[in-house]
PDB file of C-alpha atoms in Angstrom:
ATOM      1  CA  UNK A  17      63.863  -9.989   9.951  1.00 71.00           C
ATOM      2  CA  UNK A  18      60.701  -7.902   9.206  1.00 79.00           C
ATOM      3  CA  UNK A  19      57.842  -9.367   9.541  1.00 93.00           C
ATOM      4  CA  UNK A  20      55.415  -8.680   6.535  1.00 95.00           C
ATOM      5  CA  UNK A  21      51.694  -7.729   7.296  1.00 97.00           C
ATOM      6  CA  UNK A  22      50.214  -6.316   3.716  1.00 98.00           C
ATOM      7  CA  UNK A  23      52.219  -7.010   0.206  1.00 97.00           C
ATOM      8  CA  UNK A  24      50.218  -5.399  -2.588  1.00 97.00           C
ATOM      9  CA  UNK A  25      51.008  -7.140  -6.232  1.00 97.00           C
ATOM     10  CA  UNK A  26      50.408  -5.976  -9.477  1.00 97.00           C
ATOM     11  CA  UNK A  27      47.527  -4.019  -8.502  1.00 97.00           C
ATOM     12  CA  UNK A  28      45.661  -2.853 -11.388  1.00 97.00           C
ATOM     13  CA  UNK A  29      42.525  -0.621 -10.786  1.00 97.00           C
ATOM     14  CA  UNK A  30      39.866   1.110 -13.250  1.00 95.00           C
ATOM     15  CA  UNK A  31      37.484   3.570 -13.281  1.00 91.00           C
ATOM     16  CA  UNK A  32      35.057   2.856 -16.327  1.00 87.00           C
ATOM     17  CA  UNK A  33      38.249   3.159 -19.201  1.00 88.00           C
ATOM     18  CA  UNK A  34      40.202   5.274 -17.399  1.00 90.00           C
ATOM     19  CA  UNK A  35      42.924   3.329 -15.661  1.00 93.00           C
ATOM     20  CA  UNK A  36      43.781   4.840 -12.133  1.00 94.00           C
ATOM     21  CA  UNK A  37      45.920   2.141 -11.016  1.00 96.00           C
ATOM     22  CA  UNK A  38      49.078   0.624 -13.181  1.00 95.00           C
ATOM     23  CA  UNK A  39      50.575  -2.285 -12.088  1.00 96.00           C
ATOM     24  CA  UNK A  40      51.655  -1.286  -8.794  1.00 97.00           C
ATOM     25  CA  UNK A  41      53.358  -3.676  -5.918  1.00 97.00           C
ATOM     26  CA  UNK A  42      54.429  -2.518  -2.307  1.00 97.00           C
ATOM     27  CA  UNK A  43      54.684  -3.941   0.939  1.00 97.00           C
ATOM     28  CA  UNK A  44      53.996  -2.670   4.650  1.00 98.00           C
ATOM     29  CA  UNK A  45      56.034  -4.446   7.584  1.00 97.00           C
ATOM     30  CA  UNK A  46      54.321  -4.968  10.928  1.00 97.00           C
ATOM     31  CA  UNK A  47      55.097  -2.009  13.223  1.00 97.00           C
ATOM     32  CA  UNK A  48      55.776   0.337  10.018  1.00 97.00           C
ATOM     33  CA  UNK A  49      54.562   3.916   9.317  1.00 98.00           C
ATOM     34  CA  UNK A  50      54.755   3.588   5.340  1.00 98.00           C
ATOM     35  CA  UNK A  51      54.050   6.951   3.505  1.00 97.00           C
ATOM     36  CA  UNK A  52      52.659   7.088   0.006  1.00 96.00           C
ATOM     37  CA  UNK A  53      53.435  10.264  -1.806  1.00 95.00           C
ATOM     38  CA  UNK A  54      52.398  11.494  -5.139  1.00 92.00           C
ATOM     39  CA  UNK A  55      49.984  14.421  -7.025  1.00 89.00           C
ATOM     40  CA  UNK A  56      46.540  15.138  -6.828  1.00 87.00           C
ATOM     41  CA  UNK A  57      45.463  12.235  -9.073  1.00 87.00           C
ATOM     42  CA  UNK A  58      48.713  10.059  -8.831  1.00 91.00           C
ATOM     43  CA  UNK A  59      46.329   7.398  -7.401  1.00 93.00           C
ATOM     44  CA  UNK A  60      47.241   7.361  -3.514  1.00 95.00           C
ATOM     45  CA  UNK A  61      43.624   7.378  -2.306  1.00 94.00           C
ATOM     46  CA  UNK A  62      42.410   5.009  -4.762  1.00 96.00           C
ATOM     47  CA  UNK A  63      45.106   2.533  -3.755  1.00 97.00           C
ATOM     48  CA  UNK A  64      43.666   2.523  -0.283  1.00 97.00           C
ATOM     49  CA  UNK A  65      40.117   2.852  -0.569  1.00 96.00           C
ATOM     50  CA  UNK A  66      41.240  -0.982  -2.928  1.00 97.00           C
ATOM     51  CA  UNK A  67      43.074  -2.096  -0.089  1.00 98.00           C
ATOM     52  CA  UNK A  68      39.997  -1.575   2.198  1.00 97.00           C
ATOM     53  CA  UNK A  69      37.223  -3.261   0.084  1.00 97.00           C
ATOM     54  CA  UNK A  70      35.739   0.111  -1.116  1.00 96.00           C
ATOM     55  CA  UNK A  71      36.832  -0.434  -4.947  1.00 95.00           C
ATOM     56  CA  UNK A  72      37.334  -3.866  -6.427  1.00 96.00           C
ATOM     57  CA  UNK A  73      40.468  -4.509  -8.334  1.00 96.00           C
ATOM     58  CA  UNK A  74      40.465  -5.685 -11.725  1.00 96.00           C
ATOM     59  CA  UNK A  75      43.647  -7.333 -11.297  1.00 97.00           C
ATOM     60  CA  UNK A  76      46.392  -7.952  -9.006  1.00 97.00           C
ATOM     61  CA  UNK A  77      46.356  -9.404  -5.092  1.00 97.00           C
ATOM     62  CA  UNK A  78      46.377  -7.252  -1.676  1.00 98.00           C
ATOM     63  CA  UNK A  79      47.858 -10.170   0.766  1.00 97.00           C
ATOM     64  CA  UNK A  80      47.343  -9.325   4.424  1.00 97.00           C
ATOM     65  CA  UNK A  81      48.451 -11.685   6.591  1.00 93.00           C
ATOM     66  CA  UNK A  82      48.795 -13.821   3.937  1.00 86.00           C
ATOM     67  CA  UNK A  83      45.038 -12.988   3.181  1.00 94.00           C
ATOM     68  CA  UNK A  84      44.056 -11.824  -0.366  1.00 97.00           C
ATOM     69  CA  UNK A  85      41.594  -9.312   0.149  1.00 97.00           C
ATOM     70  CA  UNK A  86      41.134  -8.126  -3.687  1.00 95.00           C
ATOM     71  CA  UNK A  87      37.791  -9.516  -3.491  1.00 89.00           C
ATOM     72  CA  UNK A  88      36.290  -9.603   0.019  1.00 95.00           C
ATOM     73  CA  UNK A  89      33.938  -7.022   1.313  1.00 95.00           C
ATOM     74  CA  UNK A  90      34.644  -4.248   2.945  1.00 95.00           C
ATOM     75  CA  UNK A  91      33.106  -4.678   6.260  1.00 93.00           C
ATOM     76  CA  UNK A  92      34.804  -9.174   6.442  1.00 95.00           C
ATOM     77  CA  UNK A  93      37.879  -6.494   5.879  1.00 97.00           C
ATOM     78  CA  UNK A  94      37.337  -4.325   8.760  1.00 95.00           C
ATOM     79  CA  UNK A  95      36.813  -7.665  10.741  1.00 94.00           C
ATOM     80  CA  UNK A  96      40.191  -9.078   9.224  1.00 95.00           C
ATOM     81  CA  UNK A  97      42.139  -5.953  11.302  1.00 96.00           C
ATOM     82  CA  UNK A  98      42.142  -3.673   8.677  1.00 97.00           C
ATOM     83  CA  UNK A  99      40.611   0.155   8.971  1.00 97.00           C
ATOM     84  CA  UNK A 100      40.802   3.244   6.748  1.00 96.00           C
ATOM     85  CA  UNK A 101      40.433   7.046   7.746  1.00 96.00           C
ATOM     86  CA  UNK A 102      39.133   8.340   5.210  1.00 91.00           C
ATOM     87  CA  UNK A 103      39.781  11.237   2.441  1.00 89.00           C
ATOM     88  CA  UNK A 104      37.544  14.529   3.847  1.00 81.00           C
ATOM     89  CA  UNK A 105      36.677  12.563   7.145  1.00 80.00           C
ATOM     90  CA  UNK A 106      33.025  12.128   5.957  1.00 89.00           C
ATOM     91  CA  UNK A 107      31.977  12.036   9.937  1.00 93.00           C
ATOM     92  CA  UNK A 108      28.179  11.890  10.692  1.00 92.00           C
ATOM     93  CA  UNK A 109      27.889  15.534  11.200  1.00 93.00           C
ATOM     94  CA  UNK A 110      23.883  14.825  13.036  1.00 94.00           C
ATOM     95  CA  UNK A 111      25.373  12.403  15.873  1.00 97.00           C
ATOM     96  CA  UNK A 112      27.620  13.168  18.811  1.00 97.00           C
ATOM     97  CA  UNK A 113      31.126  12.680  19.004  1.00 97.00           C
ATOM     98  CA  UNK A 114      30.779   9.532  20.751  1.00 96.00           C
ATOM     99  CA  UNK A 115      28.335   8.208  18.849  1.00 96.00           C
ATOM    100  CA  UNK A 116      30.486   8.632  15.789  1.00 95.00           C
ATOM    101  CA  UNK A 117      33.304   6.865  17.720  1.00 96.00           C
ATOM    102  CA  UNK A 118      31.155   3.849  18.489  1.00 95.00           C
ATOM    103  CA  UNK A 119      29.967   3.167  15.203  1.00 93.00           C
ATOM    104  CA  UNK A 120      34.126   2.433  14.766  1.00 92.00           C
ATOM    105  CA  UNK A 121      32.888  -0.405  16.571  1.00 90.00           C
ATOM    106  CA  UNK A 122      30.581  -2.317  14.746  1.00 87.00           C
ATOM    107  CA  UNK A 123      31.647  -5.256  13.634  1.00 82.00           C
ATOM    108  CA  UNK A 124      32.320  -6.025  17.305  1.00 79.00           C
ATOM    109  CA  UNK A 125      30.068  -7.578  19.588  1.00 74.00           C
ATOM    110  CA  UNK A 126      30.520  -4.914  22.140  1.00 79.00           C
ATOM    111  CA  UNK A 127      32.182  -1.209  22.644  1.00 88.00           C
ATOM    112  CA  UNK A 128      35.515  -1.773  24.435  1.00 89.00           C
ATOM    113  CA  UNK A 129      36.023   0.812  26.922  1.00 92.00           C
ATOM    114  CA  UNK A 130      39.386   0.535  27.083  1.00 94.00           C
ATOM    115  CA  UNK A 131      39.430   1.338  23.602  1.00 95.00           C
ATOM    116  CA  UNK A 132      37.506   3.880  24.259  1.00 96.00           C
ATOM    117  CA  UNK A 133      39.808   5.383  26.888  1.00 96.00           C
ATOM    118  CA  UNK A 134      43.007   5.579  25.086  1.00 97.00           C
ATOM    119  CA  UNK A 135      40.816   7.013  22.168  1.00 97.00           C
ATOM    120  CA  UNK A 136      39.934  10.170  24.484  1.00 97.00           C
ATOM    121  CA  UNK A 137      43.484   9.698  25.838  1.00 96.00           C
ATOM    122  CA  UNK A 138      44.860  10.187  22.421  1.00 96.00           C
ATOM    123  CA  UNK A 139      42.272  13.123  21.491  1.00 96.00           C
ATOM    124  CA  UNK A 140      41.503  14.924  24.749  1.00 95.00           C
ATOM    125  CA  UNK A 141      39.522  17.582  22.866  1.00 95.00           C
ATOM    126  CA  UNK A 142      37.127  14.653  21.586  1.00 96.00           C
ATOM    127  CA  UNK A 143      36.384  14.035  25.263  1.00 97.00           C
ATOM    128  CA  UNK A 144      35.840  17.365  25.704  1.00 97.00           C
ATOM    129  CA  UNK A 145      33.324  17.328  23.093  1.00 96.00           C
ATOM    130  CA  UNK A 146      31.980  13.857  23.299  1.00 96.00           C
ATOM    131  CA  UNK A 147      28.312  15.263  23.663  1.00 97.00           C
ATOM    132  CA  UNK A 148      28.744  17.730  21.380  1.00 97.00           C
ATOM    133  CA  UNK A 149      27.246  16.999  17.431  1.00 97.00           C
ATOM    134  CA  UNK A 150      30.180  16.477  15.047  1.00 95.00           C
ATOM    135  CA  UNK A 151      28.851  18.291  12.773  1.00 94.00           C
ATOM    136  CA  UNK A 152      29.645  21.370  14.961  1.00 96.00           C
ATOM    137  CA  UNK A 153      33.382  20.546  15.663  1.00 95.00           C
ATOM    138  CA  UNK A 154      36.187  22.065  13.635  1.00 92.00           C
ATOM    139  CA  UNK A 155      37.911  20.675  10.198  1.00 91.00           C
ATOM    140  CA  UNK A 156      40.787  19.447  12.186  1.00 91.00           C
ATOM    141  CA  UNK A 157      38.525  17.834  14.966  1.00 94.00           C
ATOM    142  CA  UNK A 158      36.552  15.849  12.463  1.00 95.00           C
ATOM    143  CA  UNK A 159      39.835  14.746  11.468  1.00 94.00           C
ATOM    144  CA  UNK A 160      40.260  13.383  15.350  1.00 95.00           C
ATOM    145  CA  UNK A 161      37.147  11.982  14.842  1.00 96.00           C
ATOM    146  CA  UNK A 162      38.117   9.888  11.845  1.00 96.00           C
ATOM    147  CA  UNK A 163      40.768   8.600  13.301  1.00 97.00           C
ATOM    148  CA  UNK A 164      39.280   7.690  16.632  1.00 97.00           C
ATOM    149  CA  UNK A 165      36.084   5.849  14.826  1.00 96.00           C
ATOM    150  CA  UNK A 166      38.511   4.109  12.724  1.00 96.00           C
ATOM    151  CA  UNK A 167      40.798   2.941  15.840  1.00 97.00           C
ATOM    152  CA  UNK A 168      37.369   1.931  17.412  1.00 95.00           C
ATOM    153  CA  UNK A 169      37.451  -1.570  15.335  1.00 94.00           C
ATOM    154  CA  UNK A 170      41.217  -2.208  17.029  1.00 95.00           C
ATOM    155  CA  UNK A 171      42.937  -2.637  13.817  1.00 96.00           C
ATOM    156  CA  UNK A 172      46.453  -3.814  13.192  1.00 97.00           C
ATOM    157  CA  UNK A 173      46.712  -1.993   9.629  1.00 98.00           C
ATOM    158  CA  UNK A 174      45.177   1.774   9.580  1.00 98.00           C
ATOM    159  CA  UNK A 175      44.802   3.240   6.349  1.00 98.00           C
ATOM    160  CA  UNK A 176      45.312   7.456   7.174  1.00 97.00           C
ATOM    161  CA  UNK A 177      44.100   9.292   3.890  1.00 95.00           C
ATOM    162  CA  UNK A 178      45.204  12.507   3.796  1.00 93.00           C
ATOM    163  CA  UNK A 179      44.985  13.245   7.593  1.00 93.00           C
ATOM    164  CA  UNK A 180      46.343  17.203   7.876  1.00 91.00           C
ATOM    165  CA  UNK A 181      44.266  18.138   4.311  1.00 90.00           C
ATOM    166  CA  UNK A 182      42.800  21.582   5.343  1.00 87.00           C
ATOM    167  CA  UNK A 183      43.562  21.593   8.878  1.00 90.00           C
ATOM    168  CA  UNK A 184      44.918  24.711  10.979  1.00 89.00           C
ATOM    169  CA  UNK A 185      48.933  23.329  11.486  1.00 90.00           C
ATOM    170  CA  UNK A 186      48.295  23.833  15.622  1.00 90.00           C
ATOM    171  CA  UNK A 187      45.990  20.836  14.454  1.00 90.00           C
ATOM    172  CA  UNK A 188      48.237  19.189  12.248  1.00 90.00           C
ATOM    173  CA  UNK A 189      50.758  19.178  14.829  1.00 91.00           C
ATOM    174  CA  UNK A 190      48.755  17.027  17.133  1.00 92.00           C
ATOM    175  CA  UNK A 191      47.363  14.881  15.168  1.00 93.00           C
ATOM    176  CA  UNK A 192      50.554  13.695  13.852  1.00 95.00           C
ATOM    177  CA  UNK A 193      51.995  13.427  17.680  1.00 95.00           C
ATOM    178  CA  UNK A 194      49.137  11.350  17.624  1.00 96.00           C
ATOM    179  CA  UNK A 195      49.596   9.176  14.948  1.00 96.00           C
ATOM    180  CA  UNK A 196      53.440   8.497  16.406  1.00 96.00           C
ATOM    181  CA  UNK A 197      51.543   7.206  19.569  1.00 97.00           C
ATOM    182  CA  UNK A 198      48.983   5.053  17.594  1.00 97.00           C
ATOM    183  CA  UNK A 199      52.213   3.499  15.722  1.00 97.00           C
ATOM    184  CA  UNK A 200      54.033   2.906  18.821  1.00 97.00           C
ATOM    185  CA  UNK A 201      50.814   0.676  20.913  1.00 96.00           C
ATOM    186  CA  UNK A 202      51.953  -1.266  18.063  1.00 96.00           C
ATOM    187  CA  UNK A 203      49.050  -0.221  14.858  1.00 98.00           C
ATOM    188  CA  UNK A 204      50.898  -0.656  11.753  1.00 98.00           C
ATOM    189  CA  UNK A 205      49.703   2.470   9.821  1.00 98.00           C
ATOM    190  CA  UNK A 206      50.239   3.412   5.931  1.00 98.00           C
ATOM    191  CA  UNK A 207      49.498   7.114   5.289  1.00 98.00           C
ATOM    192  CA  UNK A 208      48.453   8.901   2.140  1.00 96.00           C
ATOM    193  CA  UNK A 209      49.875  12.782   2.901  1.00 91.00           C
ATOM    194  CA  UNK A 210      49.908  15.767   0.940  1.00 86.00           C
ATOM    195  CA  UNK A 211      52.559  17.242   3.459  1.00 88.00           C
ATOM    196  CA  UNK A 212      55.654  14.986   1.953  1.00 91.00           C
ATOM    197  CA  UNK A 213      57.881  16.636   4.485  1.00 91.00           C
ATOM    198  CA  UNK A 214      55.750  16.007   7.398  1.00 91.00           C
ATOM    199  CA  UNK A 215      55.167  12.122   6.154  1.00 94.00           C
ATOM    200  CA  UNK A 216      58.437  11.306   5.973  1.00 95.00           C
ATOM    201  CA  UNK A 217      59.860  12.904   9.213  1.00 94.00           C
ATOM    202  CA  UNK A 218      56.952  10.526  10.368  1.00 95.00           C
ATOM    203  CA  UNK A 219      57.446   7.319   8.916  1.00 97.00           C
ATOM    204  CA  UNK A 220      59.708   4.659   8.464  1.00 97.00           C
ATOM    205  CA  UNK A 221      59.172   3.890   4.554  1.00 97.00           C
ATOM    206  CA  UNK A 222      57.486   5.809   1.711  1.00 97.00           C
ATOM    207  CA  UNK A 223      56.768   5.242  -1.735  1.00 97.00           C
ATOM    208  CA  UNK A 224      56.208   7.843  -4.554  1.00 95.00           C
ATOM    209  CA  UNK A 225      53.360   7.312  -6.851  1.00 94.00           C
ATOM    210  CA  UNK A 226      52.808   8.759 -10.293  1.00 93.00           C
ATOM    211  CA  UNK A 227      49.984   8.568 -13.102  1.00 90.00           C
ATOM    212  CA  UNK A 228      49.605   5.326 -10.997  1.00 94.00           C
ATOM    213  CA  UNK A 229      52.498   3.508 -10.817  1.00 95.00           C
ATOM    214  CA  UNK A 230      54.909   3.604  -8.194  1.00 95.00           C
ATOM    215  CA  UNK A 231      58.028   5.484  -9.455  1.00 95.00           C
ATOM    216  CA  UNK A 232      60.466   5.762  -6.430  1.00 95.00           C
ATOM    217  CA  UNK A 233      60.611   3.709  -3.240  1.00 96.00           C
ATOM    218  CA  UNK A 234      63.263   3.785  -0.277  1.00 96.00           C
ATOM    219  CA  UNK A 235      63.392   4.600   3.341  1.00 97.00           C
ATOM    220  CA  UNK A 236      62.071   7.976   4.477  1.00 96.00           C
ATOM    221  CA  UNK A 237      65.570   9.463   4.962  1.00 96.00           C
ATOM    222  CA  UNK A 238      66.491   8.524   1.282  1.00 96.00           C
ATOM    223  CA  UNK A 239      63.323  10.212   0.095  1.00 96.00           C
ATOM    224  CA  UNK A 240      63.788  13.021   2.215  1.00 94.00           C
ATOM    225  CA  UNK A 241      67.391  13.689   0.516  1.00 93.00           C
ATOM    226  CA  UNK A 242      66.267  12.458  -2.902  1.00 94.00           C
ATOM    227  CA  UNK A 243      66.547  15.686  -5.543  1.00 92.00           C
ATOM    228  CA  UNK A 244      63.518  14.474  -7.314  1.00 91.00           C
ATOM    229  CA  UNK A 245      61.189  14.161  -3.875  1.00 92.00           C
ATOM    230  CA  UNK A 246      62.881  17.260  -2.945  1.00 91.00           C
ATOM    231  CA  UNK A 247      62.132  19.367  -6.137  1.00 88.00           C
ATOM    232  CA  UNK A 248      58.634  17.689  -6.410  1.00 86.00           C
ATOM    233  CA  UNK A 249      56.999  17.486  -3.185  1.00 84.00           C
ATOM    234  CA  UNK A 250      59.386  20.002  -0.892  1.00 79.00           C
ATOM    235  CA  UNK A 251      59.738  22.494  -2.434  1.00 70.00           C
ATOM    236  CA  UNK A 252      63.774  22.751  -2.776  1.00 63.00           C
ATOM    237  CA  UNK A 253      65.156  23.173  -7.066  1.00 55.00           C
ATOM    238  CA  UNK A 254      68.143  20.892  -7.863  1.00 50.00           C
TER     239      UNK A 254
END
């Protein structure tokens, strides 16, 4: 039987009036790749910047481990084994490469360099570049970069928001080859992706999310061969 890591419940979530978040409930097993779909505004990146102690809830419960996190900080969150790539990387652009990695790190005691390793390991263009300033690198090497920092802090949950949004596809390519790898040293990750077709070939779950509420919900393959999925995010008519 599955073991359950995060089980989001009646998540409600506002901005001023406007309510971005409806209601919604989901759960990620441990080991998963669960992809949330939906439009620009459905509320994907809102519902993980919650889950990550960015944006408090006003109602609802984000269990991790049996954990509520709806009102613990963001960085006691990081500590908990949670981390979150975020939407448009937001890398410091006037440190190195390896200096943005290692700030991943801090709510550790110390940088693991075996961590460290498998980080470079994963991204060997980031160890090509490791002295270079990030602010230099390519869109889809910042995105590397994001990753890496956030794999830094050794989570079990990573929270992937929007991870091949602007990138060249040569670049998309890899870093979804390396997100497969990051899932199978055993990271649970839950991805917010633009690319539906791309997400779901990917993971192992998805659920679709609309004027923020969650509308459909199945395995990837159902999604994949679901007429409305297929006519809304893939491109194919009914």
């Amino acid at each position: 039987m599955a073991e359950k890591l995060l089980e989001v419940k009646d998540l409600f979530v506002n901005y001023g009036s406007i309510q971005a978040i409806k209601g919604i409930s989901f759960e990620v097993n441990k080991g998963e790749i669960v992809s949330v779909l939906g439009a620009n505004g459905a509320g994907k990146s809102t519902t993980l910047r919650t889950i990550s102690g960015l944006i408090k809830p006003k109602a609802g419960h984000i269990l991790y481990k049996d954990v509520d996190l709806a009102k613990m900080p963001a960085h006691k969150i990081v500590r908990e084994g949670v981390s979150h790539s975020p939407e448009g990387r937001q890398v410091f652009g006037t440190l190195t490469v390896e200096e943005n990695i290692k700030i991943g790190a801090f709510v550790k005691k110390s940088i693991d360099k075996d961590t460290l390793d498998w980080i470079y390991a994963l991204f060997p263009r980031l160890l090509e570049r490791r002295k270079q300033l990030a602010g230099t690198l390519s869109g889809g090497e910042q995105q590397m970069l994001a990753i890496s920092r956030a794999l830094m802090a050794k989570p079990q949950l990573l929270l992937l928001d929007e991870p091949s949004l602007g990138i060249a596809p040569i670049l998309v390519k890899m870093i979804f080859t390396a997100i497969k790898e990051i899932s199978k040293s055993g990271v649970t990750v839950l991805l917010v992706e633009q690319n539906a077709k791309a997400a779901l070939k990917l993971a192992d779950r998805g659920y679709v999310l609309d004027v923020g509420k969650v509308t459909i919900a199945g395995s990837a393959t159902d999604l994949l061969n679901d007429p409305k999925v297929q006519e809304a995010y893939l491109g194919k008519k009914k």
